[in-house]
């Protein structure tokens, strides 16, 4: 019976939310175990969204001192007296990293003979399913409990009838890497107009990375004086504030980004915009969670076929009237 479990899951806050079902199943099985999550500093706010995680270990693997940070991880793991370590990484060197921690029970994805030799159990990696399900496979050697969806600890509240929360932005990292996954501000502004014309109450929201996008949307809509249009940009202090807004809204519309996963985790009807990415991997099959997509013949292409988006972006050419009808 493990008393001290180390989980390693690098990525953005969306990746951490998708990892929560695996954490939940472990916690339901090993009630008294301490769970430490090793993650990147940019995703530390996951601890504010759930009580499943007892402690976090911050490792900046995207920084300049990547290898020093990995040595820090090994040192902290050796000193932490962990019984079990589980890593979600698909790199072939992950099994070596876990072996170096000296932790007795080691679980990760099967990346070849070395992983099968160095790990207690090398789990088959299935990338063609909802990411939460993929991650959850890592804990199946330890528990029979199955948790289907991420859950964020937000207090229950009454839905505001007719309300639509619109989050048009994506992470700055995506923009820097030339990964275009969202509409231009002009398209978002037009969508808001059409929603207002249908009598919806629209709340516009965004994070620090979205300042330029939000400003452009507001400039385009400066002639709108309706009390049904509310700008909430700059009013949220943290990610939990956004989760509370998403919980209260009747519908959330956003791009394929962390807000979409928050919408799923609070159980709000969520329309996620999918251009080059694969909705089958990032949205669960559930009538509450609806992908907005153009079924052009070339999508999805990002990650499987290419590492940046193409110039044409035909996949983002979507009939806004259809989106309004989905709302």
Short mmCIF file of C-alpha atoms in Angstrom, two decimals, residues 6 45 53 62 74-75 94 97 100-101 107 156 159 168 177 182 208 217 244 252 260-261 275 288 293 295 297 319:
data_model
loop_
_atom_site.label_atom_id
_atom_site.label_comp_id
_atom_site.label_asym_id
_atom_site.label_seq_id
_atom_site.Cartn_x
_atom_site.Cartn_y
_atom_site.Cartn_z
CA UNK A 6 5.24 11.00 -7.09
CA UNK A 45 -1.92 26.97 -10.44
CA UNK A 53 -2.67 17.20 -4.89
CA UNK A 62 11.66 24.41 -20.87
CA UNK A 74 16.32 13.09 -9.51
CA UNK A 75 17.73 14.52 -6.27
CA UNK A 94 11.87 8.71 -19.37
CA UNK A 97 15.07 9.10 -15.54
CA UNK A 100 17.71 7.04 -11.57
CA UNK A 101 15.21 8.22 -8.94
CA UNK A 107 5.29 3.23 -14.10
CA UNK A 156 -22.15 24.80 -6.98
CA UNK A 159 -26.57 29.02 -14.06
CA UNK A 168 -11.05 34.17 -27.64
CA UNK A 177 5.64 28.85 -32.03
CA UNK A 182 -8.05 30.45 -33.01
CA UNK A 208 -2.72 38.27 -19.59
CA UNK A 217 -12.38 42.96 -30.16
CA UNK A 244 -16.16 30.15 -11.15
CA UNK A 252 -18.59 28.70 -22.76
CA UNK A 260 -11.82 24.63 -22.72
CA UNK A 261 -10.53 21.99 -20.30
CA UNK A 275 -8.73 24.14 -36.38
CA UNK A 288 -22.24 18.88 -23.27
CA UNK A 293 -14.83 22.55 -36.68
CA UNK A 295 -14.61 19.17 -41.91
CA UNK A 297 -10.05 17.21 -45.88
CA UNK A 319 -19.97 29.40 -40.59
#
